Amino acid sequence: MKTRAVIFDWAGTTIDYGCFSPLGAFVHAFKEFGLTLSIAEAREPMGMLKIEHIRALFNMPTIKKQFLALYKREANENDIKALYESFEKSIFATLPDYTALLPFVSQSVRLLRDMGIKIGSTTGYTKAMMDTIIPLASANGYTPDCCIASDELGYGRPYPYMIYECARRLNVYPQECIVKIGDTAIDMQEGRNAGCKVIGVVLGSSTLGLSIEEVQTMPKDELENRKNQAKVKLYEAGAHLVIDDLSSLETALQIIETLQ
């Protein structure tokens, strides 16, 4: 195959079904500052470097309005840093609870190994966060060949540098030989900006935003409608292909091979 490496995202793609781990930490941190942040709002910038995620949240009209009403001024960099410190304390306390692998991850790893395709990963988490996550994911059966965290290079997503560094460490080129797989719009943008083929995954994704229990119990018509909405978002963000889950990875890679 032309494909020589697959670069996965983490939360919402390979671990943490529904990408719930960061959400509670964001909501809790904003609550500590007297600000009400909804789960839907917390999800919007998902996939970014976490402090950039917080900056994006502070730029939301609803948060700006709340902050101005409460503090009689606009938020500044000191506020962002203080809230990020609160977020870090909260997320480090809960990260170990969200490292279960998504369905078909183990099978996908075996498939890629058998095909001689290298496995890299990029993430919106920091290196310190990944130092907690990687050993636990490894114990569950997932160890990529390379992981680049969002704070290692000075720029997170949608910049392409994490993928470039993955390619360097894996010694894979050109970029057209790499497939990026993720669950958010910013994952798609990262892959496109790096010149990769890009696959979006819906079930378990932050874009869909449903727990596995919700997926299993939701009426079929409603679930299909929500999945289709998520697929549209990922395609609009630049996905070459969007799949339900990694059970169809082999077929997806065959389709990707045909794209120019």
PDB file of C-alpha atoms in Angstrom:
ATOM      1  CA  MET A   1       0.000   0.000   0.000  1.00  0.00           C
ATOM      2  CA  LYS A   2       0.982   3.627  -0.437  1.00  0.00           C
ATOM      3  CA  THR A   3       0.071   4.257   3.195  1.00  0.00           C
ATOM      4  CA  ARG A   4       3.156   3.869   5.376  1.00  0.00           C
ATOM      5  CA  ALA A   5       1.890   5.402   8.655  1.00  0.00           C
ATOM      6  CA  VAL A   6      -1.389   6.079  10.425  1.00  0.00           C
ATOM      7  CA  ILE A   7      -1.482   8.865  12.998  1.00  0.00           C
ATOM      8  CA  PHE A   8      -4.318   8.586  15.516  1.00  0.00           C
ATOM      9  CA  ASP A   9      -5.765  11.161  17.864  1.00  0.00           C
ATOM     10  CA  TRP A  10      -6.291  10.007  21.445  1.00  0.00           C
ATOM     11  CA  ALA A  11      -9.441  10.997  23.415  1.00  0.00           C
ATOM     12  CA  GLY A  12     -12.549  10.300  21.361  1.00  0.00           C
ATOM     13  CA  THR A  13     -10.599   8.279  18.779  1.00  0.00           C
ATOM     14  CA  THR A  14      -8.614   5.555  20.562  1.00  0.00           C
ATOM     15  CA  ILE A  15      -9.509   6.082  24.260  1.00  0.00           C
ATOM     16  CA  ASP A  16     -12.245   7.812  26.311  1.00  0.00           C
ATOM     17  CA  TYR A  17     -15.474   7.012  24.450  1.00  0.00           C
ATOM     18  CA  GLY A  18     -17.293  10.285  23.827  1.00  0.00           C
ATOM     19  CA  CYS A  19     -14.267  12.314  24.952  1.00  0.00           C
ATOM     20  CA  PHE A  20     -15.647  13.109  28.402  1.00  0.00           C
ATOM     21  CA  SER A  21     -12.468  13.412  30.474  1.00  0.00           C
ATOM     22  CA  PRO A  22     -11.629  17.061  29.657  1.00  0.00           C
ATOM     23  CA  LEU A  23     -15.233  18.242  29.822  1.00  0.00           C
ATOM     24  CA  GLY A  24     -15.765  17.882  33.546  1.00  0.00           C
ATOM     25  CA  ALA A  25     -12.420  19.532  34.221  1.00  0.00           C
ATOM     26  CA  PHE A  26     -13.289  22.540  32.043  1.00  0.00           C
ATOM     27  CA  VAL A  27     -16.746  22.929  33.587  1.00  0.00           C
ATOM     28  CA  HIS A  28     -15.348  22.587  37.132  1.00  0.00           C
ATOM     29  CA  ALA A  29     -12.567  25.123  36.506  1.00  0.00           C
ATOM     30  CA  PHE A  30     -14.949  27.747  35.129  1.00  0.00           C
ATOM     31  CA  LYS A  31     -17.364  27.109  38.002  1.00  0.00           C
ATOM     32  CA  GLU A  32     -14.558  27.856  40.475  1.00  0.00           C
ATOM     33  CA  PHE A  33     -14.344  31.314  38.871  1.00  0.00           C
ATOM     34  CA  GLY A  34     -18.112  31.825  39.118  1.00  0.00           C
ATOM     35  CA  LEU A  35     -18.719  31.137  35.427  1.00  0.00           C
ATOM     36  CA  THR A  36     -21.239  28.710  33.964  1.00  0.00           C
ATOM     37  CA  LEU A  37     -19.887  26.678  31.055  1.00  0.00           C
ATOM     38  CA  SER A  38     -22.128  24.170  29.295  1.00  0.00           C
ATOM     39  CA  ILE A  39     -20.914  20.783  28.083  1.00  0.00           C
ATOM     40  CA  ALA A  40     -21.713  21.802  24.491  1.00  0.00           C
ATOM     41  CA  GLU A  41     -19.634  24.972  24.859  1.00  0.00           C
ATOM     42  CA  ALA A  42     -16.761  23.046  26.433  1.00  0.00           C
ATOM     43  CA  ARG A  43     -16.724  20.669  23.456  1.00  0.00           C
ATOM     44  CA  GLU A  44     -16.486  23.313  20.719  1.00  0.00           C
ATOM     45  CA  PRO A  45     -12.684  23.826  20.685  1.00  0.00           C
ATOM     46  CA  MET A  46     -11.933  20.167  21.503  1.00  0.00           C
ATOM     47  CA  GLY A  47      -8.604  18.929  20.210  1.00  0.00           C
ATOM     48  CA  MET A  48      -6.665  22.143  20.749  1.00  0.00           C
ATOM     49  CA  LEU A  49      -3.733  22.635  23.114  1.00  0.00           C
ATOM     50  CA  LYS A  50      -5.576  22.904  26.426  1.00  0.00           C
ATOM     51  CA  ILE A  51      -4.557  26.456  27.304  1.00  0.00           C
ATOM     52  CA  GLU A  52      -5.572  27.510  23.769  1.00  0.00           C
ATOM     53  CA  HIS A  53      -8.842  25.663  24.378  1.00  0.00           C
ATOM     54  CA  ILE A  54      -9.392  27.835  27.450  1.00  0.00           C
ATOM     55  CA  ARG A  55      -8.551  30.988  25.472  1.00  0.00           C
ATOM     56  CA  ALA A  56     -11.151  29.958  22.903  1.00  0.00           C
ATOM     57  CA  LEU A  57     -13.726  29.444  25.661  1.00  0.00           C
ATOM     58  CA  PHE A  58     -12.992  32.881  27.105  1.00  0.00           C
ATOM     59  CA  ASN A  59     -13.671  34.339  23.646  1.00  0.00           C
ATOM     60  CA  MET A  60     -17.186  32.909  23.547  1.00  0.00           C
ATOM     61  CA  PRO A  61     -19.844  35.662  23.844  1.00  0.00           C
ATOM     62  CA  THR A  62     -21.633  33.867  26.694  1.00  0.00           C
ATOM     63  CA  ILE A  63     -18.449  33.579  28.769  1.00  0.00           C
ATOM     64  CA  LYS A  64     -17.348  37.139  27.944  1.00  0.00           C
ATOM     65  CA  LYS A  65     -20.736  38.438  29.098  1.00  0.00           C
ATOM     66  CA  GLN A  66     -20.629  36.448  32.340  1.00  0.00           C
ATOM     67  CA  PHE A  67     -17.071  37.505  33.140  1.00  0.00           C
ATOM     68  CA  LEU A  68     -17.780  41.193  32.499  1.00  0.00           C
ATOM     69  CA  ALA A  69     -20.921  41.104  34.668  1.00  0.00           C
ATOM     70  CA  LEU A  70     -19.099  39.371  37.520  1.00  0.00           C
ATOM     71  CA  TYR A  71     -15.697  41.084  37.463  1.00  0.00           C
ATOM     72  CA  LYS A  72     -16.570  44.448  35.805  1.00  0.00           C
ATOM     73  CA  ARG A  73     -13.732  44.028  33.313  1.00  0.00           C
ATOM     74  CA  GLU A  74     -12.626  41.825  30.442  1.00  0.00           C
ATOM     75  CA  ALA A  75     -10.584  38.687  31.079  1.00  0.00           C
ATOM     76  CA  ASN A  76      -6.826  38.932  30.641  1.00  0.00           C
ATOM     77  CA  GLU A  77      -3.906  36.521  30.323  1.00  0.00           C
ATOM     78  CA  ASN A  78      -3.547  36.204  34.099  1.00  0.00           C
ATOM     79  CA  ASP A  79      -7.168  35.029  34.308  1.00  0.00           C
ATOM     80  CA  ILE A  80      -6.546  32.470  31.559  1.00  0.00           C
ATOM     81  CA  LYS A  81      -3.451  31.129  33.318  1.00  0.00           C
ATOM     82  CA  ALA A  82      -5.202  30.971  36.698  1.00  0.00           C
ATOM     83  CA  LEU A  83      -8.141  29.073  35.245  1.00  0.00           C
ATOM     84  CA  TYR A  84      -5.779  26.722  33.396  1.00  0.00           C
ATOM     85  CA  GLU A  85      -4.075  25.864  36.697  1.00  0.00           C
ATOM     86  CA  SER A  86      -7.468  24.952  38.125  1.00  0.00           C
ATOM     87  CA  PHE A  87      -8.237  22.880  35.035  1.00  0.00           C
ATOM     88  CA  GLU A  88      -4.941  20.990  35.340  1.00  0.00           C
ATOM     89  CA  LYS A  89      -5.578  20.061  38.962  1.00  0.00           C
ATOM     90  CA  SER A  90      -8.989  18.725  38.060  1.00  0.00           C
ATOM     91  CA  ILE A  91      -7.997  16.757  34.969  1.00  0.00           C
ATOM     92  CA  PHE A  92      -4.959  15.090  36.524  1.00  0.00           C
ATOM     93  CA  ALA A  93      -7.251  13.761  39.238  1.00  0.00           C
ATOM     94  CA  THR A  94      -9.555  12.083  36.691  1.00  0.00           C
ATOM     95  CA  LEU A  95      -7.348  11.152  33.696  1.00  0.00           C
ATOM     96  CA  PRO A  96      -6.707   7.562  34.862  1.00  0.00           C
ATOM     97  CA  ASP A  97     -10.471   6.913  34.789  1.00  0.00           C
ATOM     98  CA  TYR A  98     -10.707   7.633  31.046  1.00  0.00           C
ATOM     99  CA  THR A  99      -8.090   5.402  29.425  1.00  0.00           C
ATOM    100  CA  ALA A 100     -10.278   2.480  28.348  1.00  0.00           C
ATOM    101  CA  LEU A 101      -9.795   1.716  24.648  1.00  0.00           C
ATOM    102  CA  LEU A 102     -12.579   2.378  22.191  1.00  0.00           C
ATOM    103  CA  PRO A 103     -14.046  -0.630  20.375  1.00  0.00           C
ATOM    104  CA  PHE A 104     -11.864  -2.036  17.561  1.00  0.00           C
ATOM    105  CA  VAL A 105      -8.687  -0.189  18.589  1.00  0.00           C
ATOM    106  CA  SER A 106      -6.823  -3.398  19.475  1.00  0.00           C
ATOM    107  CA  GLN A 107      -7.947  -5.047  16.232  1.00  0.00           C
ATOM    108  CA  SER A 108      -6.882  -1.969  14.255  1.00  0.00           C
ATOM    109  CA  VAL A 109      -3.422  -2.036  15.813  1.00  0.00           C
ATOM    110  CA  ARG A 110      -3.002  -5.694  14.875  1.00  0.00           C
ATOM    111  CA  LEU A 111      -4.206  -4.962  11.339  1.00  0.00           C
ATOM    112  CA  LEU A 112      -1.752  -2.099  10.870  1.00  0.00           C
ATOM    113  CA  ARG A 113       1.129  -4.110  12.316  1.00  0.00           C
ATOM    114  CA  ASP A 114       0.335  -6.987   9.959  1.00  0.00           C
ATOM    115  CA  MET A 115       0.297  -4.562   7.025  1.00  0.00           C
ATOM    116  CA  GLY A 116       3.659  -3.099   8.020  1.00  0.00           C
ATOM    117  CA  ILE A 117       2.124   0.335   8.669  1.00  0.00           C
ATOM    118  CA  LYS A 118       3.661   2.425  11.439  1.00  0.00           C
ATOM    119  CA  ILE A 119       1.452   3.967  14.141  1.00  0.00           C
ATOM    120  CA  GLY A 120       1.872   7.526  15.385  1.00  0.00           C
ATOM    121  CA  SER A 121      -0.305   9.771  17.505  1.00  0.00           C
ATOM    122  CA  THR A 122      -0.961  13.435  18.220  1.00  0.00           C
ATOM    123  CA  THR A 123      -3.130  14.960  20.924  1.00  0.00           C
ATOM    124  CA  GLY A 124      -4.526  18.088  22.489  1.00  0.00           C
ATOM    125  CA  TYR A 125      -3.242  16.827  25.843  1.00  0.00           C
ATOM    126  CA  THR A 126       0.086  18.042  27.213  1.00  0.00           C
ATOM    127  CA  LYS A 127       3.124  15.792  27.586  1.00  0.00           C
ATOM    128  CA  ALA A 128       2.621  15.611  31.361  1.00  0.00           C
ATOM    129  CA  MET A 129      -0.934  14.404  30.776  1.00  0.00           C
ATOM    130  CA  MET A 130       0.238  11.854  28.219  1.00  0.00           C
ATOM    131  CA  ASP A 131       2.865  10.598  30.687  1.00  0.00           C
ATOM    132  CA  THR A 132      -0.111   9.517  32.798  1.00  0.00           C
ATOM    133  CA  ILE A 133      -2.207   8.180  29.926  1.00  0.00           C
ATOM    134  CA  ILE A 134       0.326   6.219  27.842  1.00  0.00           C
ATOM    135  CA  PRO A 135       1.281   3.565  30.450  1.00  0.00           C
ATOM    136  CA  LEU A 136      -2.398   2.939  31.214  1.00  0.00           C
ATOM    137  CA  ALA A 137      -3.332   2.697  27.524  1.00  0.00           C
ATOM    138  CA  SER A 138      -0.367   0.386  27.021  1.00  0.00           C
ATOM    139  CA  ALA A 139      -1.613  -1.863  29.805  1.00  0.00           C
ATOM    140  CA  ASN A 140      -4.938  -1.977  27.954  1.00  0.00           C
ATOM    141  CA  GLY A 141      -3.193  -3.063  24.755  1.00  0.00           C
ATOM    142  CA  TYR A 142      -2.452   0.134  22.822  1.00  0.00           C
ATOM    143  CA  THR A 143       1.086   1.449  22.391  1.00  0.00           C
ATOM    144  CA  PRO A 144       1.730   3.625  19.333  1.00  0.00           C
ATOM    145  CA  ASP A 145       5.224   3.892  17.921  1.00  0.00           C
ATOM    146  CA  CYS A 146       5.256   7.629  18.536  1.00  0.00           C
ATOM    147  CA  CYS A 147       3.252  10.202  20.503  1.00  0.00           C
ATOM    148  CA  ILE A 148       3.595  13.974  20.164  1.00  0.00           C
ATOM    149  CA  ALA A 149       1.794  16.099  22.742  1.00  0.00           C
ATOM    150  CA  SER A 150       0.396  19.544  22.040  1.00  0.00           C
ATOM    151  CA  ASP A 151       2.901  21.485  24.161  1.00  0.00           C
ATOM    152  CA  GLU A 152       6.087  19.808  22.861  1.00  0.00           C
ATOM    153  CA  LEU A 153       6.629  21.970  19.782  1.00  0.00           C
ATOM    154  CA  GLY A 154       5.187  25.339  20.768  1.00  0.00           C
ATOM    155  CA  TYR A 155       2.174  24.957  18.467  1.00  0.00           C
ATOM    156  CA  GLY A 156      -0.771  22.600  18.729  1.00  0.00           C
ATOM    157  CA  ARG A 157      -3.598  22.009  16.281  1.00  0.00           C
ATOM    158  CA  PRO A 158      -4.584  23.084  13.684  1.00  0.00           C
ATOM    159  CA  TYR A 159      -0.879  23.649  12.949  1.00  0.00           C
ATOM    160  CA  PRO A 160       0.719  20.619  11.231  1.00  0.00           C
ATOM    161  CA  TYR A 161       3.895  20.449  13.298  1.00  0.00           C
ATOM    162  CA  MET A 162       2.931  17.536  15.550  1.00  0.00           C
ATOM    163  CA  ILE A 163       2.327  15.414  12.454  1.00  0.00           C
ATOM    164  CA  TYR A 164       5.591  16.619  10.929  1.00  0.00           C
ATOM    165  CA  GLU A 165       7.425  15.550  14.086  1.00  0.00           C
ATOM    166  CA  CYS A 166       5.665  12.181  14.055  1.00  0.00           C
ATOM    167  CA  ALA A 167       6.763  11.719  10.452  1.00  0.00           C
ATOM    168  CA  ARG A 168      10.350  12.621  11.363  1.00  0.00           C
ATOM    169  CA  ARG A 169      10.496  10.212  14.287  1.00  0.00           C
ATOM    170  CA  LEU A 170       8.847   7.422  12.297  1.00  0.00           C
ATOM    171  CA  ASN A 171      11.001   8.231   9.248  1.00  0.00           C
ATOM    172  CA  VAL A 172       8.000   8.269   6.929  1.00  0.00           C
ATOM    173  CA  TYR A 173       7.670  10.526   3.908  1.00  0.00           C
ATOM    174  CA  PRO A 174       6.203  12.053   1.805  1.00  0.00           C
ATOM    175  CA  GLN A 175       3.205  13.316   3.764  1.00  0.00           C
ATOM    176  CA  GLU A 176       0.857  11.760   1.207  1.00  0.00           C
ATOM    177  CA  CYS A 177       1.910   8.376   2.621  1.00  0.00           C
ATOM    178  CA  ILE A 178       0.432   9.286   6.022  1.00  0.00           C
ATOM    179  CA  VAL A 179      -3.215   8.945   7.072  1.00  0.00           C
ATOM    180  CA  LYS A 180      -4.468  11.042  10.005  1.00  0.00           C
ATOM    181  CA  ILE A 181      -7.456   9.635  11.926  1.00  0.00           C
ATOM    182  CA  GLY A 182      -9.390  11.731  14.443  1.00  0.00           C
ATOM    183  CA  ASP A 183     -12.781  12.636  15.831  1.00  0.00           C
ATOM    184  CA  THR A 184     -12.936  16.450  15.737  1.00  0.00           C
ATOM    185  CA  ALA A 185     -12.945  19.213  13.147  1.00  0.00           C
ATOM    186  CA  ILE A 186      -9.549  20.425  14.326  1.00  0.00           C
ATOM    187  CA  ASP A 187      -8.142  16.904  13.822  1.00  0.00           C
ATOM    188  CA  MET A 188      -9.271  17.104  10.207  1.00  0.00           C
ATOM    189  CA  GLN A 189      -7.697  20.541   9.823  1.00  0.00           C
ATOM    190  CA  GLU A 190      -4.421  19.346  11.352  1.00  0.00           C
ATOM    191  CA  GLY A 191      -4.218  16.447   8.919  1.00  0.00           C
ATOM    192  CA  ARG A 192      -5.100  18.568   5.906  1.00  0.00           C
ATOM    193  CA  ASN A 193      -2.593  21.256   6.870  1.00  0.00           C
ATOM    194  CA  ALA A 194       0.088  18.565   7.066  1.00  0.00           C
ATOM    195  CA  GLY A 195      -0.734  17.284   3.581  1.00  0.00           C
ATOM    196  CA  CYS A 196      -2.066  13.925   4.811  1.00  0.00           C
ATOM    197  CA  LYS A 197      -5.085  11.888   3.853  1.00  0.00           C
ATOM    198  CA  VAL A 198      -7.653  12.351   6.618  1.00  0.00           C
ATOM    199  CA  ILE A 199     -10.272   9.985   8.058  1.00  0.00           C
ATOM    200  CA  GLY A 200     -12.911  11.041  10.584  1.00  0.00           C
ATOM    201  CA  VAL A 201     -14.464   8.630  13.089  1.00  0.00           C
ATOM    202  CA  VAL A 202     -17.978   9.206  14.452  1.00  0.00           C
ATOM    203  CA  LEU A 203     -18.919   6.668  17.134  1.00  0.00           C
ATOM    204  CA  GLY A 204     -17.125   7.528  20.367  1.00  0.00           C
ATOM    205  CA  SER A 205     -16.182  10.954  19.029  1.00  0.00           C
ATOM    206  CA  SER A 206     -16.346  14.327  20.704  1.00  0.00           C
ATOM    207  CA  THR A 207     -18.174  15.559  17.600  1.00  0.00           C
ATOM    208  CA  LEU A 208     -21.013  13.100  18.233  1.00  0.00           C
ATOM    209  CA  GLY A 209     -20.695  13.658  21.982  1.00  0.00           C
ATOM    210  CA  LEU A 210     -22.579  10.554  23.155  1.00  0.00           C
ATOM    211  CA  SER A 211     -21.601   7.968  25.734  1.00  0.00           C
ATOM    212  CA  ILE A 212     -21.590   4.316  24.733  1.00  0.00           C
ATOM    213  CA  GLU A 213     -24.722   3.804  26.856  1.00  0.00           C
ATOM    214  CA  GLU A 214     -26.512   6.606  24.983  1.00  0.00           C
ATOM    215  CA  VAL A 215     -25.498   5.101  21.648  1.00  0.00           C
ATOM    216  CA  GLN A 216     -26.799   1.679  22.692  1.00  0.00           C
ATOM    217  CA  THR A 217     -30.170   2.940  23.999  1.00  0.00           C
ATOM    218  CA  MET A 218     -30.978   5.837  21.638  1.00  0.00           C
ATOM    219  CA  PRO A 219     -33.752   5.236  19.083  1.00  0.00           C
ATOM    220  CA  LYS A 220     -32.177   4.185  15.777  1.00  0.00           C
ATOM    221  CA  ASP A 221     -33.591   7.086  13.754  1.00  0.00           C
ATOM    222  CA  GLU A 222     -32.334   9.680  16.238  1.00  0.00           C
ATOM    223  CA  LEU A 223     -28.892   8.069  16.405  1.00  0.00           C
ATOM    224  CA  GLU A 224     -28.593   7.987  12.609  1.00  0.00           C
ATOM    225  CA  ASN A 225     -29.612  11.642  12.430  1.00  0.00           C
ATOM    226  CA  ARG A 226     -26.970  12.625  14.983  1.00  0.00           C
ATOM    227  CA  LYS A 227     -24.319  10.524  13.255  1.00  0.00           C
ATOM    228  CA  ASN A 228     -25.107  12.184   9.938  1.00  0.00           C
ATOM    229  CA  GLN A 229     -24.798  15.634  11.523  1.00  0.00           C
ATOM    230  CA  ALA A 230     -21.396  14.663  12.943  1.00  0.00           C
ATOM    231  CA  LYS A 231     -20.271  13.323   9.564  1.00  0.00           C
ATOM    232  CA  VAL A 232     -21.210  16.598   7.871  1.00  0.00           C
ATOM    233  CA  LYS A 233     -19.117  18.551  10.402  1.00  0.00           C
ATOM    234  CA  LEU A 234     -16.081  16.335   9.813  1.00  0.00           C
ATOM    235  CA  TYR A 235     -16.415  16.482   6.030  1.00  0.00           C
ATOM    236  CA  GLU A 236     -16.816  20.252   6.159  1.00  0.00           C
ATOM    237  CA  ALA A 237     -13.604  20.420   8.204  1.00  0.00           C
ATOM    238  CA  GLY A 238     -11.684  18.595   5.485  1.00  0.00           C
ATOM    239  CA  ALA A 239     -12.094  14.844   5.983  1.00  0.00           C
ATOM    240  CA  HIS A 240     -11.428  12.778   2.879  1.00  0.00           C
ATOM    241  CA  LEU A 241     -13.538   9.999   4.373  1.00  0.00           C
ATOM    242  CA  VAL A 242     -15.706   9.560   7.490  1.00  0.00           C
ATOM    243  CA  ILE A 243     -16.442   6.143   9.002  1.00  0.00           C
ATOM    244  CA  ASP A 244     -18.670   4.986  11.834  1.00  0.00           C
ATOM    245  CA  ASP A 245     -15.860   3.284  13.745  1.00  0.00           C
ATOM    246  CA  LEU A 246     -12.532   1.523  13.320  1.00  0.00           C
ATOM    247  CA  SER A 247     -14.171  -1.795  12.423  1.00  0.00           C
ATOM    248  CA  SER A 248     -14.079  -0.567   8.815  1.00  0.00           C
ATOM    249  CA  LEU A 249     -10.475   0.701   8.932  1.00  0.00           C
ATOM    250  CA  GLU A 250      -9.140  -1.785   6.368  1.00  0.00           C
ATOM    251  CA  THR A 251     -11.823  -0.825   3.840  1.00  0.00           C
ATOM    252  CA  ALA A 252     -11.286   2.868   4.613  1.00  0.00           C
ATOM    253  CA  LEU A 253      -7.554   2.568   3.913  1.00  0.00           C
ATOM    254  CA  GLN A 254      -8.290   0.834   0.611  1.00  0.00           C
ATOM    255  CA  ILE A 255     -10.591   3.720  -0.368  1.00  0.00           C
ATOM    256  CA  ILE A 256      -8.002   6.286   0.722  1.00  0.00           C
ATOM    257  CA  GLU A 257      -5.452   4.565  -1.534  1.00  0.00           C
ATOM    258  CA  THR A 258      -7.575   5.450  -4.574  1.00  0.00           C
ATOM    259  CA  LEU A 259      -7.653   9.184  -3.832  1.00  0.00           C
ATOM    260  CA  GLN A 260      -5.318  11.543  -5.674  1.00  0.00           C
TER     261      GLN A 260
END
